């Protein structure tokens, strides 16, 4: 289904009007650059030899990724993939995952990214929630998905020989801005979140305006498919830059002459960033600093953002739940010269509702109270246990609406319609919105999500 029409609940796979798409033959927008795969294709046309993904010493160029994705998308279409059909992408190799995601998007499918550490019951939950019949995966994951109708082993050279022998389908791409791009299934939640191409473009536009383009976008995620990995990937692609999966100790070379002009940035979940800072602090001892000076041939200053291994950051983005004040304090203790931006993304963890730049206070404590103001094309407010809007300054469950947030939550409870008749997206976080637009988080709201009304409590002046 699309954000702008269709049934209230997304149908399951196997139909032409599946979770993310319209029926074949329906009228479709002609603007392709507003889709994620269209944005990647445009970057590939401009700089086909630029590096899209750098994973250690291994690289994937924009041109190579575009070519392989087009042929894999053609194979999916000829197999019978319909518009809006969900496709699981379960890879350990980031370059492989990028090609697979692009192929699904080009074919008009809905990408269901699954991190490589997902196993057993968690994989069964993804299958039950999404109804996906097709899986693109690495060889390690074949046993998990063997009962699905189509399972493509992306590690199999024979599979690629057959795929690359295909001529690209002339009707590609099948994607459109208001069609679903991703169905996000967070590990800690029972819900899945549908996000369309347009929402991702709004998000990327807001981030680029606030933080600039990303010449290199790094993440220390546990593998492809996490919200931080997706966010870093598309931030890099938006400026023709390089997505760099990273772990402390690995050197990151400077962008090549065909790369983007943006800075080197990082995108992390709060938990990931806590581990990164711990590693950086441990690596900033005298011996590590001396080793770093020798390795990079430059002066390394403690806390300057120059991490041993050659990883200076211009900015770090903490994406997901509310950024704890202690994490903010830790950042400015370890990397005081690095800009810190917090993006609150409760539903699915990838598309933020609010954002703010953080800075240390004069007394040495960090300013970590609140999650900022709503981003463009997002409206955030608090509701009580019955879903009724609360006045400014009153605590309830935070909800949001607008074209820049996920447009449907599978298996979520229903709330009264919000702006324009759309159901607001629930967050499972308790908080409030002040009269000046600032949003504050007071805690997790699991009990409220299950139907128990929180106390109507006013916090400070509205």
C-alpha positions as a LaTeX table, in Angstrom:
\begin{tabular}{lrrr}
\hline
Residue & $x$ (\AA) & $y$ (\AA) & $z$ (\AA) \\
\hline
Unk1 & 0.00 & 0.00 & 0.00 \\
Unk2 & 1.00 & 3.63 & $-0.30$ \\
Unk3 & 0.83 & 6.43 & 2.21 \\
Unk4 & $-1.76$ & 8.23 & 0.13 \\
Unk5 & $-4.30$ & 5.47 & $-0.27$ \\
Unk6 & $-5.27$ & 1.87 & 0.15 \\
Unk7 & $-6.63$ & $-0.23$ & 2.96 \\
Unk8 & $-6.11$ & 0.60 & 6.62 \\
Unk9 & $-4.05$ & $-2.55$ & 7.08 \\
Unk10 & $-1.33$ & $-3.63$ & 4.70 \\
Unk11 & $-2.16$ & $-6.86$ & 2.85 \\
Unk12 & 0.30 & $-9.72$ & 2.97 \\
Unk13 & 2.72 & $-10.72$ & 0.26 \\
Unk14 & 1.72 & $-12.46$ & $-2.91$ \\
Unk15 & $-0.64$ & $-9.75$ & $-4.10$ \\
Unk16 & 0.03 & $-6.93$ & $-6.50$ \\
Unk17 & $-1.18$ & $-4.47$ & $-3.86$ \\
Unk18 & 1.07 & $-5.80$ & $-1.10$ \\
Unk19 & 2.46 & $-3.92$ & 1.90 \\
Unk20 & 4.18 & $-1.24$ & $-0.11$ \\
Unk21 & 2.79 & $-0.93$ & $-3.60$ \\
Unk22 & $-0.12$ & $-0.19$ & $-5.87$ \\
Unk23 & $-1.59$ & $-2.73$ & $-8.23$ \\
Unk24 & 0.33 & $-3.21$ & $-11.45$ \\
Unk25 & $-0.88$ & $-0.82$ & $-14.10$ \\
Unk26 & $-1.97$ & 1.88 & $-11.66$ \\
Unk27 & $-0.96$ & 5.44 & $-12.47$ \\
Unk28 & 2.54 & 6.14 & $-11.18$ \\
Unk29 & 4.50 & 9.37 & $-10.69$ \\
Unk30 & 7.13 & 9.92 & $-13.35$ \\
Unk31 & 9.71 & 11.56 & $-11.06$ \\
Unk32 & 12.30 & 8.89 & $-10.25$ \\
Unk33 & 15.02 & 11.00 & $-8.59$ \\
Unk34 & 12.79 & 11.27 & $-5.50$ \\
Unk35 & 13.20 & 7.57 & $-4.80$ \\
Unk36 & 16.17 & 6.13 & $-2.94$ \\
Unk37 & 17.22 & 3.92 & $-5.84$ \\
Unk38 & 16.77 & 6.88 & $-8.20$ \\
Unk39 & 19.09 & 8.94 & $-6.02$ \\
Unk40 & 21.70 & 6.17 & $-6.11$ \\
Unk41 & 21.37 & 5.84 & $-9.89$ \\
Unk42 & 21.90 & 9.58 & $-10.31$ \\
Unk43 & 25.10 & 9.39 & $-8.24$ \\
Unk44 & 26.26 & 6.41 & $-10.31$ \\
Unk45 & 25.73 & 8.35 & $-13.54$ \\
Unk46 & 27.71 & 11.33 & $-12.23$ \\
Unk47 & 30.62 & 9.38 & $-10.74$ \\
Unk48 & 30.51 & 5.68 & $-11.66$ \\
Unk49 & 34.03 & 5.09 & $-10.33$ \\
Unk50 & 33.44 & 6.77 & $-6.97$ \\
Unk51 & 33.44 & 4.43 & $-3.97$ \\
Unk52 & 29.95 & 3.82 & $-2.58$ \\
Unk53 & 30.93 & 1.32 & 0.14 \\
Unk54 & 34.33 & 0.80 & 1.74 \\
Unk55 & 34.49 & $-2.24$ & 4.02 \\
Unk56 & 38.05 & $-2.57$ & 5.25 \\
Unk57 & 40.20 & $-2.99$ & 2.14 \\
Unk58 & 37.23 & $-4.00$ & 0.00 \\
Unk59 & 35.31 & $-1.41$ & $-2.00$ \\
Unk60 & 32.17 & $-1.20$ & $-4.11$ \\
Unk61 & 31.85 & 1.59 & $-6.66$ \\
Unk62 & 28.61 & 3.32 & $-7.54$ \\
Unk63 & 28.78 & 2.06 & $-11.11$ \\
Unk64 & 29.38 & $-1.56$ & $-10.12$ \\
Unk65 & 26.61 & $-1.50$ & $-7.52$ \\
Unk66 & 24.14 & 0.05 & $-9.97$ \\
Unk67 & 24.91 & $-2.51$ & $-12.68$ \\
Unk68 & 24.61 & $-5.54$ & $-10.40$ \\
Unk69 & 21.48 & $-4.21$ & $-8.70$ \\
Unk70 & 19.76 & $-3.61$ & $-12.06$ \\
Unk71 & 20.39 & $-7.18$ & $-13.15$ \\
Unk72 & 19.32 & $-8.64$ & $-9.81$ \\
Unk73 & 16.16 & $-6.49$ & $-9.93$ \\
Unk74 & 15.48 & $-7.81$ & $-13.43$ \\
Unk75 & 15.76 & $-11.36$ & $-12.13$ \\
Unk76 & 13.29 & $-10.59$ & $-9.34$ \\
Unk77 & 10.79 & $-9.05$ & $-11.76$ \\
Unk78 & 11.04 & $-11.99$ & $-14.16$ \\
Unk79 & 10.57 & $-14.35$ & $-11.26$ \\
Unk80 & 7.27 & $-12.62$ & $-10.53$ \\
Unk81 & 7.93 & $-10.08$ & $-7.79$ \\
Unk82 & 4.93 & $-7.74$ & $-7.64$ \\
Unk83 & 4.78 & $-4.09$ & $-6.67$ \\
Unk84 & 4.79 & $-3.84$ & $-2.89$ \\
Unk85 & 5.94 & $-7.40$ & $-2.21$ \\
Unk86 & 8.24 & $-7.56$ & 0.84 \\
Unk87 & 11.70 & $-9.08$ & 0.33 \\
Unk88 & 13.97 & $-10.03$ & 3.23 \\
Unk89 & 17.61 & $-8.93$ & 2.85 \\
Unk90 & 19.84 & $-10.83$ & 5.31 \\
Unk91 & 23.54 & $-10.30$ & 4.64 \\
Unk92 & 26.74 & $-10.05$ & 6.65 \\
Unk93 & 28.62 & $-8.27$ & 3.86 \\
Unk94 & 27.72 & $-4.57$ & 3.62 \\
Unk95 & 28.53 & $-4.36$ & $-0.09$ \\
Unk96 & 26.32 & $-7.34$ & $-0.79$ \\
Unk97 & 23.53 & $-5.85$ & 1.32 \\
Unk98 & 23.63 & $-2.54$ & $-0.57$ \\
Unk99 & 23.29 & $-4.29$ & $-3.95$ \\
Unk100 & 20.42 & $-6.43$ & $-2.65$ \\
Unk101 & 18.55 & $-3.47$ & $-1.17$ \\
Unk102 & 18.93 & $-1.49$ & $-4.39$ \\
Unk103 & 17.64 & $-4.44$ & $-6.40$ \\
Unk104 & 14.52 & $-4.79$ & $-4.24$ \\
Unk105 & 13.79 & $-1.07$ & $-4.47$ \\
Unk106 & 14.29 & $-0.97$ & $-8.25$ \\
Unk107 & 11.93 & $-3.92$ & $-8.67$ \\
Unk108 & 9.23 & $-2.06$ & $-6.73$ \\
Unk109 & 9.49 & $-4.33$ & $-3.72$ \\
Unk110 & 9.66 & $-3.45$ & $-0.04$ \\
Unk111 & 13.04 & $-4.11$ & 1.53 \\
Unk112 & 12.98 & $-5.91$ & 4.91 \\
Unk113 & 16.54 & $-5.49$ & 6.23 \\
Unk114 & 17.59 & $-8.09$ & 8.79 \\
Unk115 & 20.86 & $-7.71$ & 10.76 \\
Unk116 & 23.23 & $-10.68$ & 10.40 \\
Unk117 & 22.97 & $-11.70$ & 14.07 \\
Unk118 & 19.23 & $-12.43$ & 13.77 \\
Unk119 & 18.59 & $-16.14$ & 14.30 \\
Unk120 & 15.87 & $-18.67$ & 15.16 \\
Unk121 & 12.74 & $-17.17$ & 16.77 \\
Unk122 & 13.66 & $-13.66$ & 15.67 \\
Unk123 & 13.78 & $-14.77$ & 12.01 \\
Unk124 & 10.44 & $-16.54$ & 12.42 \\
Unk125 & 8.96 & $-13.32$ & 13.80 \\
Unk126 & 10.16 & $-11.40$ & 10.73 \\
Unk127 & 8.54 & $-13.99$ & 8.48 \\
Unk128 & 5.24 & $-13.94$ & 10.36 \\
Unk129 & 5.07 & $-10.15$ & 10.54 \\
Unk130 & 6.02 & $-9.37$ & 6.94 \\
Unk131 & 4.62 & $-12.36$ & 5.05 \\
Unk132 & 7.69 & $-12.21$ & 2.82 \\
Unk133 & 8.03 & $-15.06$ & 0.30 \\
Unk134 & 11.39 & $-13.96$ & $-1.15$ \\
Unk135 & 14.76 & $-13.74$ & 0.60 \\
Unk136 & 18.12 & $-12.39$ & $-0.61$ \\
Unk137 & 20.82 & $-13.55$ & 1.78 \\
Unk138 & 24.37 & $-14.66$ & 2.37 \\
Unk139 & 25.14 & $-18.36$ & 2.50 \\
Unk140 & 25.27 & $-18.32$ & 6.31 \\
Unk141 & 21.55 & $-17.53$ & 6.47 \\
Unk142 & 20.23 & $-20.17$ & 4.05 \\
Unk143 & 19.05 & $-22.59$ & 6.78 \\
Unk144 & 16.94 & $-19.85$ & 8.40 \\
Unk145 & 14.89 & $-19.16$ & 5.28 \\
Unk146 & 14.85 & $-22.55$ & 3.52 \\
Unk147 & 11.05 & $-22.83$ & 3.69 \\
Unk148 & 10.45 & $-19.62$ & 1.73 \\
Unk149 & 9.32 & $-19.69$ & $-1.87$ \\
Unk150 & 12.40 & $-17.93$ & $-3.26$ \\
Unk151 & 15.76 & $-17.91$ & $-1.48$ \\
Unk152 & 18.72 & $-16.41$ & $-3.36$ \\
Unk153 & 22.21 & $-17.19$ & $-2.05$ \\
Unk154 & 24.19 & $-14.06$ & $-2.86$ \\
Unk155 & 27.44 & $-15.86$ & $-2.00$ \\
Unk156 & 26.90 & $-18.38$ & $-4.81$ \\
Unk157 & 29.01 & $-17.57$ & $-7.87$ \\
Unk158 & 26.69 & $-19.59$ & $-10.09$ \\
Unk159 & 23.74 & $-17.46$ & $-9.01$ \\
Unk160 & 25.60 & $-14.31$ & $-10.06$ \\
Unk161 & 26.70 & $-15.88$ & $-13.33$ \\
Unk162 & 23.07 & $-16.47$ & $-14.23$ \\
Unk163 & 21.91 & $-13.09$ & $-12.96$ \\
Unk164 & 24.61 & $-11.18$ & $-14.82$ \\
Unk165 & 23.72 & $-13.00$ & $-18.03$ \\
Unk166 & 20.30 & $-11.33$ & $-17.97$ \\
Unk167 & 19.62 & $-8.18$ & $-19.91$ \\
Unk168 & 18.27 & $-5.41$ & $-17.63$ \\
Unk169 & 14.48 & $-5.23$ & $-17.61$ \\
Unk170 & 13.59 & $-2.14$ & $-19.71$ \\
Unk171 & 10.62 & $-1.24$ & $-17.49$ \\
Unk172 & 12.86 & $-0.65$ & $-14.45$ \\
Unk173 & 12.77 & 1.08 & $-12.07$ \\
Unk174 & 9.32 & 0.25 & $-10.68$ \\
Unk175 & 9.67 & 2.42 & $-7.57$ \\
Unk176 & 7.75 & 5.64 & $-6.90$ \\
Unk177 & 8.15 & 8.31 & $-4.19$ \\
Unk178 & 5.01 & 7.40 & $-2.21$ \\
Unk179 & 5.57 & 3.65 & $-2.40$ \\
Unk180 & 7.04 & 1.84 & 0.58 \\
Unk181 & 10.81 & 1.48 & 0.54 \\
Unk182 & 11.54 & $-0.30$ & 3.83 \\
Unk183 & 9.62 & $-2.38$ & 6.32 \\
Unk184 & 11.63 & $-1.99$ & 9.53 \\
Unk185 & 11.30 & $-4.71$ & 12.17 \\
Unk186 & 13.15 & $-3.66$ & 15.35 \\
Unk187 & 14.48 & $-6.53$ & 17.44 \\
Unk188 & 13.03 & $-5.21$ & 20.70 \\
Unk189 & 9.50 & $-4.54$ & 19.41 \\
Unk190 & 6.55 & $-6.57$ & 18.23 \\
Unk191 & 5.73 & $-4.11$ & 15.45 \\
Unk192 & 7.00 & $-3.44$ & 11.95 \\
Unk193 & 7.15 & 0.05 & 10.45 \\
Unk194 & 6.50 & 0.91 & 6.81 \\
Unk195 & 8.49 & 3.84 & 5.45 \\
Unk196 & 8.19 & 5.25 & 1.94 \\
Unk197 & 10.80 & 6.83 & $-0.33$ \\
Unk198 & 9.43 & 10.32 & 0.25 \\
Unk199 & 9.86 & 10.08 & 4.03 \\
Unk200 & 13.50 & 9.11 & 3.60 \\
Unk201 & 14.06 & 12.04 & 1.24 \\
Unk202 & 12.51 & 14.48 & 3.73 \\
Unk203 & 14.74 & 13.06 & 6.45 \\
Unk204 & 17.89 & 13.29 & 4.34 \\
Unk205 & 17.08 & 16.84 & 3.23 \\
Unk206 & 16.64 & 17.95 & 6.84 \\
Unk207 & 19.89 & 16.33 & 7.93 \\
Unk208 & 21.90 & 17.75 & 5.03 \\
Unk209 & 20.56 & 21.23 & 5.76 \\
Unk210 & 21.48 & 20.90 & 9.43 \\
Unk211 & 24.71 & 18.88 & 9.28 \\
Unk212 & 25.92 & 19.05 & 5.68 \\
Unk213 & 26.69 & 16.32 & 3.18 \\
Unk214 & 28.68 & 13.25 & 4.14 \\
Unk215 & 31.87 & 12.66 & 2.21 \\
Unk216 & 32.25 & 9.56 & 4.35 \\
Unk217 & 29.46 & 8.28 & 6.59 \\
Unk218 & 30.66 & 5.81 & 9.19 \\
Unk219 & 28.80 & 3.50 & 11.50 \\
Unk220 & 29.92 & 1.02 & 14.14 \\
Unk221 & 26.83 & $-1.13$ & 13.76 \\
Unk222 & 26.70 & $-4.88$ & 14.28 \\
Unk223 & 26.12 & $-5.38$ & 10.57 \\
Unk224 & 23.97 & $-4.38$ & 7.59 \\
Unk225 & 20.28 & $-3.83$ & 8.17 \\
Unk226 & 20.33 & $-1.81$ & 11.38 \\
Unk227 & 18.73 & 1.66 & 11.47 \\
Unk228 & 22.12 & 3.35 & 11.94 \\
Unk229 & 23.57 & 1.45 & 8.97 \\
Unk230 & 20.66 & 2.43 & 6.71 \\
Unk231 & 20.81 & 6.05 & 7.85 \\
Unk232 & 24.56 & 6.31 & 7.29 \\
Unk233 & 24.31 & 4.63 & 3.89 \\
Unk234 & 21.69 & 6.98 & 2.50 \\
Unk235 & 23.30 & 10.08 & 4.02 \\
Unk236 & 26.45 & 9.19 & 2.11 \\
Unk237 & 24.55 & 8.48 & $-1.11$ \\
Unk238 & 22.68 & 11.81 & $-0.87$ \\
Unk239 & 26.00 & 13.58 & $-1.47$ \\
Unk240 & 27.70 & 10.97 & $-3.63$ \\
Unk241 & 29.90 & 10.01 & $-0.68$ \\
Unk242 & 31.14 & 6.73 & 0.78 \\
Unk243 & 29.45 & 4.53 & 3.35 \\
Unk244 & 32.07 & 3.06 & 5.72 \\
Unk245 & 31.25 & 0.28 & 8.20 \\
Unk246 & 33.90 & 0.78 & 10.86 \\
Unk247 & 35.24 & $-0.57$ & 14.11 \\
Unk248 & 37.84 & 1.07 & 16.36 \\
Unk249 & 41.36 & 0.44 & 15.13 \\
Unk250 & 40.56 & 0.28 & 11.42 \\
Unk251 & 42.08 & 3.09 & 9.31 \\
Unk252 & 39.76 & 5.00 & 6.98 \\
Unk253 & 41.49 & 6.49 & 3.93 \\
Unk254 & 40.59 & 9.92 & 2.66 \\
Unk255 & 37.94 & 10.14 & $-0.04$ \\
Unk256 & 39.23 & 9.76 & $-3.58$ \\
Unk257 & 39.24 & 12.59 & $-6.13$ \\
Unk258 & 35.81 & 11.54 & $-7.41$ \\
Unk259 & 34.31 & 11.42 & $-3.92$ \\
Unk260 & 31.91 & 13.88 & $-2.32$ \\
Unk261 & 33.08 & 17.14 & $-0.82$ \\
Unk262 & 31.35 & 16.60 & 2.53 \\
Unk263 & 33.05 & 15.83 & 5.82 \\
Unk264 & 33.59 & 12.56 & 7.66 \\
Unk265 & 30.66 & 11.87 & 9.95 \\
Unk266 & 29.34 & 9.01 & 12.04 \\
Unk267 & 25.84 & 7.63 & 12.71 \\
Unk268 & 25.33 & 5.47 & 15.79 \\
Unk269 & 22.59 & 4.23 & 18.06 \\
Unk270 & 23.01 & 5.40 & 21.68 \\
Unk271 & 24.25 & 1.93 & 22.65 \\
Unk272 & 26.69 & 1.77 & 19.75 \\
Unk273 & 28.06 & 5.22 & 20.46 \\
Unk274 & 28.66 & 4.39 & 24.12 \\
Unk275 & 30.83 & 1.48 & 22.97 \\
Unk276 & 32.64 & 3.66 & 20.43 \\
Unk277 & 33.46 & 6.29 & 23.05 \\
Unk278 & 34.69 & 3.62 & 25.43 \\
Unk279 & 36.98 & 2.25 & 22.73 \\
Unk280 & 38.19 & 5.74 & 21.80 \\
Unk281 & 38.93 & 6.62 & 25.42 \\
Unk282 & 40.82 & 3.35 & 25.83 \\
Unk283 & 42.70 & 4.04 & 22.61 \\
Unk284 & 43.76 & 7.54 & 23.64 \\
Unk285 & 46.37 & 6.41 & 26.12 \\
Unk286 & 50.04 & 7.42 & 25.59 \\
Unk287 & 51.02 & 4.21 & 23.78 \\
Unk288 & 47.97 & 4.31 & 21.50 \\
Unk289 & 48.53 & 7.97 & 20.71 \\
Unk290 & 52.16 & 7.32 & 19.82 \\
Unk291 & 51.14 & 4.39 & 17.60 \\
Unk292 & 48.51 & 6.58 & 15.94 \\
Unk293 & 51.09 & 9.29 & 15.23 \\
Unk294 & 53.29 & 6.73 & 13.53 \\
Unk295 & 50.39 & 5.19 & 11.60 \\
Unk296 & 48.92 & 8.38 & 10.18 \\
Unk297 & 52.06 & 10.49 & 10.10 \\
Unk298 & 50.34 & 13.40 & 11.79 \\
Unk299 & 49.98 & 14.98 & 15.19 \\
Unk300 & 47.17 & 13.36 & 17.18 \\
Unk301 & 45.61 & 15.40 & 19.96 \\
Unk302 & 43.70 & 13.74 & 22.79 \\
Unk303 & 39.99 & 14.43 & 22.44 \\
Unk304 & 40.34 & 16.20 & 19.10 \\
Unk305 & 38.25 & 13.67 & 17.21 \\
Unk306 & 41.34 & 12.00 & 15.75 \\
Unk307 & 40.79 & 8.40 & 16.77 \\
Unk308 & 43.76 & 6.03 & 16.67 \\
Unk309 & 43.57 & 4.32 & 13.32 \\
Unk310 & 43.05 & 7.61 & 11.47 \\
Unk311 & 39.37 & 8.42 & 12.10 \\
Unk312 & 38.80 & 12.15 & 12.63 \\
Unk313 & 35.10 & 12.99 & 12.77 \\
Unk314 & 33.50 & 16.30 & 11.89 \\
Unk315 & 30.21 & 15.27 & 13.51 \\
Unk316 & 28.56 & 12.36 & 15.29 \\
Unk317 & 24.83 & 11.67 & 15.02 \\
Unk318 & 23.17 & 9.61 & 17.74 \\
Unk319 & 20.04 & 8.10 & 16.18 \\
Unk320 & 17.23 & 6.18 & 17.86 \\
Unk321 & 16.02 & 6.51 & 21.43 \\
Unk322 & 16.55 & 9.54 & 23.63 \\
Unk323 & 20.25 & 10.38 & 24.01 \\
Unk324 & 21.09 & 9.96 & 27.72 \\
Unk325 & 22.73 & 12.98 & 29.41 \\
Unk326 & 25.59 & 10.78 & 30.59 \\
Unk327 & 26.33 & 9.80 & 26.98 \\
Unk328 & 26.42 & 13.47 & 25.99 \\
Unk329 & 28.80 & 14.20 & 28.86 \\
Unk330 & 30.98 & 11.24 & 27.83 \\
Unk331 & 31.14 & 12.54 & 24.25 \\
Unk332 & 32.38 & 15.98 & 25.22 \\
Unk333 & 34.84 & 14.49 & 27.67 \\
Unk334 & 36.37 & 12.22 & 25.02 \\
Unk335 & 35.80 & 14.21 & 21.81 \\
Unk336 & 35.19 & 17.85 & 22.78 \\
Unk337 & 36.00 & 19.11 & 19.29 \\
Unk338 & 33.42 & 16.94 & 17.53 \\
Unk339 & 29.92 & 18.20 & 16.85 \\
Unk340 & 27.17 & 16.06 & 18.42 \\
Unk341 & 23.66 & 15.84 & 16.99 \\
Unk342 & 20.88 & 13.78 & 18.57 \\
Unk343 & 17.99 & 12.53 & 16.41 \\
Unk344 & 15.04 & 10.97 & 18.24 \\
Unk345 & 13.66 & 8.14 & 16.07 \\
Unk346 & 11.35 & 5.97 & 18.18 \\
Unk347 & 9.29 & 4.11 & 15.55 \\
Unk348 & 11.61 & 1.78 & 13.69 \\
Unk349 & 14.72 & 3.67 & 14.77 \\
Unk350 & 15.66 & 5.13 & 11.36 \\
Unk351 & 13.44 & 8.14 & 10.57 \\
Unk352 & 13.75 & 10.79 & 13.32 \\
Unk353 & 10.86 & 12.83 & 14.64 \\
Unk354 & 12.94 & 15.48 & 16.40 \\
Unk355 & 16.57 & 16.60 & 16.45 \\
Unk356 & 18.89 & 18.92 & 18.31 \\
Unk357 & 22.56 & 19.86 & 18.43 \\
Unk358 & 24.08 & 19.24 & 21.85 \\
Unk359 & 26.82 & 21.16 & 23.64 \\
Unk360 & 28.55 & 21.04 & 27.04 \\
Unk361 & 27.39 & 23.42 & 29.75 \\
Unk362 & 29.70 & 25.93 & 31.42 \\
Unk363 & 29.80 & 23.90 & 34.65 \\
Unk364 & 31.07 & 20.87 & 32.78 \\
Unk365 & 27.75 & 19.01 & 32.69 \\
Unk366 & 26.23 & 18.23 & 29.30 \\
Unk367 & 22.96 & 19.68 & 28.02 \\
Unk368 & 21.06 & 16.49 & 27.40 \\
Unk369 & 17.55 & 17.41 & 28.55 \\
Unk370 & 14.94 & 17.15 & 25.82 \\
Unk371 & 15.07 & 15.72 & 22.32 \\
Unk372 & 14.74 & 18.95 & 20.37 \\
Unk373 & 12.01 & 20.21 & 18.09 \\
Unk374 & 10.02 & 18.40 & 15.43 \\
Unk375 & 11.74 & 18.13 & 12.07 \\
Unk376 & 10.16 & 19.49 & 8.87 \\
Unk377 & 7.08 & 17.54 & 7.76 \\
Unk378 & 6.66 & 16.04 & 11.26 \\
Unk379 & 4.18 & 16.97 & 13.97 \\
Unk380 & 4.75 & 15.60 & 17.49 \\
Unk381 & 2.36 & 15.75 & 20.45 \\
Unk382 & 1.43 & 13.77 & 23.58 \\
Unk383 & $-1.75$ & 11.75 & 24.10 \\
Unk384 & $-3.43$ & 10.19 & 27.10 \\
Unk385 & $-4.40$ & 6.53 & 27.51 \\
Unk386 & $-7.43$ & 6.98 & 25.25 \\
Unk387 & $-5.41$ & 8.64 & 22.48 \\
Unk388 & $-6.78$ & 12.13 & 23.21 \\
Unk389 & $-4.30$ & 15.01 & 22.67 \\
Unk390 & $-2.84$ & 16.53 & 25.83 \\
Unk391 & $-2.14$ & 20.25 & 26.28 \\
Unk392 & 1.45 & 21.56 & 26.23 \\
Unk393 & 3.42 & 20.61 & 29.32 \\
Unk394 & 1.40 & 17.48 & 30.11 \\
Unk395 & 3.00 & 14.03 & 30.07 \\
Unk396 & 1.59 & 11.27 & 27.88 \\
Unk397 & 2.71 & 8.93 & 25.13 \\
Unk398 & 4.47 & 10.79 & 22.34 \\
Unk399 & 2.92 & 10.32 & 18.90 \\
Unk400 & 3.64 & 11.85 & 15.51 \\
Unk401 & 2.13 & 12.36 & 12.10 \\
Unk402 & 3.31 & 13.75 & 8.79 \\
Unk403 & 4.89 & 12.55 & 5.55 \\
Unk404 & 8.39 & 12.26 & 7.09 \\
Unk405 & 7.51 & 9.53 & 9.63 \\
Unk406 & 6.66 & 5.84 & 9.07 \\
Unk407 & 3.17 & 5.73 & 7.66 \\
Unk408 & 1.96 & 2.46 & 9.10 \\
Unk409 & 2.75 & 0.27 & 12.07 \\
Unk410 & 1.93 & $-3.38$ & 11.48 \\
Unk411 & 0.24 & $-5.01$ & 14.47 \\
Unk412 & 0.06 & $-1.69$ & 16.31 \\
Unk413 & $-2.96$ & $-0.49$ & 18.25 \\
Unk414 & $-5.17$ & 2.10 & 16.59 \\
Unk415 & $-5.57$ & 5.70 & 17.72 \\
Unk416 & $-8.11$ & 8.33 & 16.63 \\
Unk417 & $-7.12$ & 9.97 & 13.32 \\
Unk418 & $-4.62$ & 12.82 & 13.51 \\
Unk419 & $-3.86$ & 15.46 & 10.90 \\
Unk420 & $-5.59$ & 14.87 & 7.59 \\
Unk421 & $-7.34$ & 11.75 & 8.89 \\
Unk422 & $-4.13$ & 9.71 & 9.18 \\
Unk423 & $-3.51$ & 7.61 & 12.26 \\
Unk424 & $-0.68$ & 9.07 & 14.35 \\
Unk425 & 2.38 & 6.90 & 14.81 \\
Unk426 & 2.92 & 5.71 & 18.38 \\
Unk427 & 6.34 & 5.82 & 20.01 \\
Unk428 & 6.15 & 3.80 & 23.28 \\
Unk429 & 7.96 & 6.76 & 24.90 \\
Unk430 & 6.41 & 9.01 & 27.52 \\
Unk431 & 7.05 & 12.70 & 27.20 \\
Unk432 & 5.61 & 16.11 & 26.57 \\
Unk433 & 5.60 & 18.94 & 24.07 \\
Unk434 & 6.06 & 22.44 & 25.40 \\
Unk435 & 4.28 & 25.49 & 24.03 \\
Unk436 & 7.44 & 26.65 & 22.25 \\
Unk437 & 7.67 & 23.34 & 20.37 \\
Unk438 & 10.42 & 21.69 & 22.42 \\
Unk439 & 9.83 & 17.99 & 23.02 \\
Unk440 & 11.01 & 16.24 & 26.18 \\
Unk441 & 11.15 & 12.54 & 27.00 \\
Unk442 & 10.42 & 11.31 & 30.52 \\
Unk443 & 10.74 & 7.53 & 30.08 \\
Unk444 & 9.55 & 4.46 & 28.25 \\
Unk445 & 5.78 & 4.05 & 27.98 \\
Unk446 & 5.26 & 0.32 & 27.57 \\
Unk447 & 2.35 & 0.19 & 30.00 \\
Unk448 & 0.68 & 3.07 & 28.22 \\
Unk449 & 1.21 & 1.36 & 24.87 \\
Unk450 & $-0.67$ & $-1.66$ & 26.21 \\
Unk451 & $-3.62$ & 0.54 & 27.16 \\
Unk452 & $-2.94$ & 1.66 & 30.74 \\
Unk453 & $-3.35$ & 5.44 & 30.95 \\
Unk454 & $-0.39$ & 7.27 & 32.53 \\
Unk455 & $-1.02$ & 9.86 & 35.22 \\
Unk456 & $-1.92$ & 13.27 & 33.84 \\
Unk457 & 1.10 & 15.09 & 35.19 \\
Unk458 & 2.14 & 18.63 & 34.37 \\
Unk459 & 5.89 & 19.15 & 34.19 \\
Unk460 & 7.08 & 22.71 & 34.71 \\
Unk461 & 5.65 & 25.66 & 32.86 \\
Unk462 & 4.12 & 25.14 & 29.46 \\
\hline
\end{tabular}
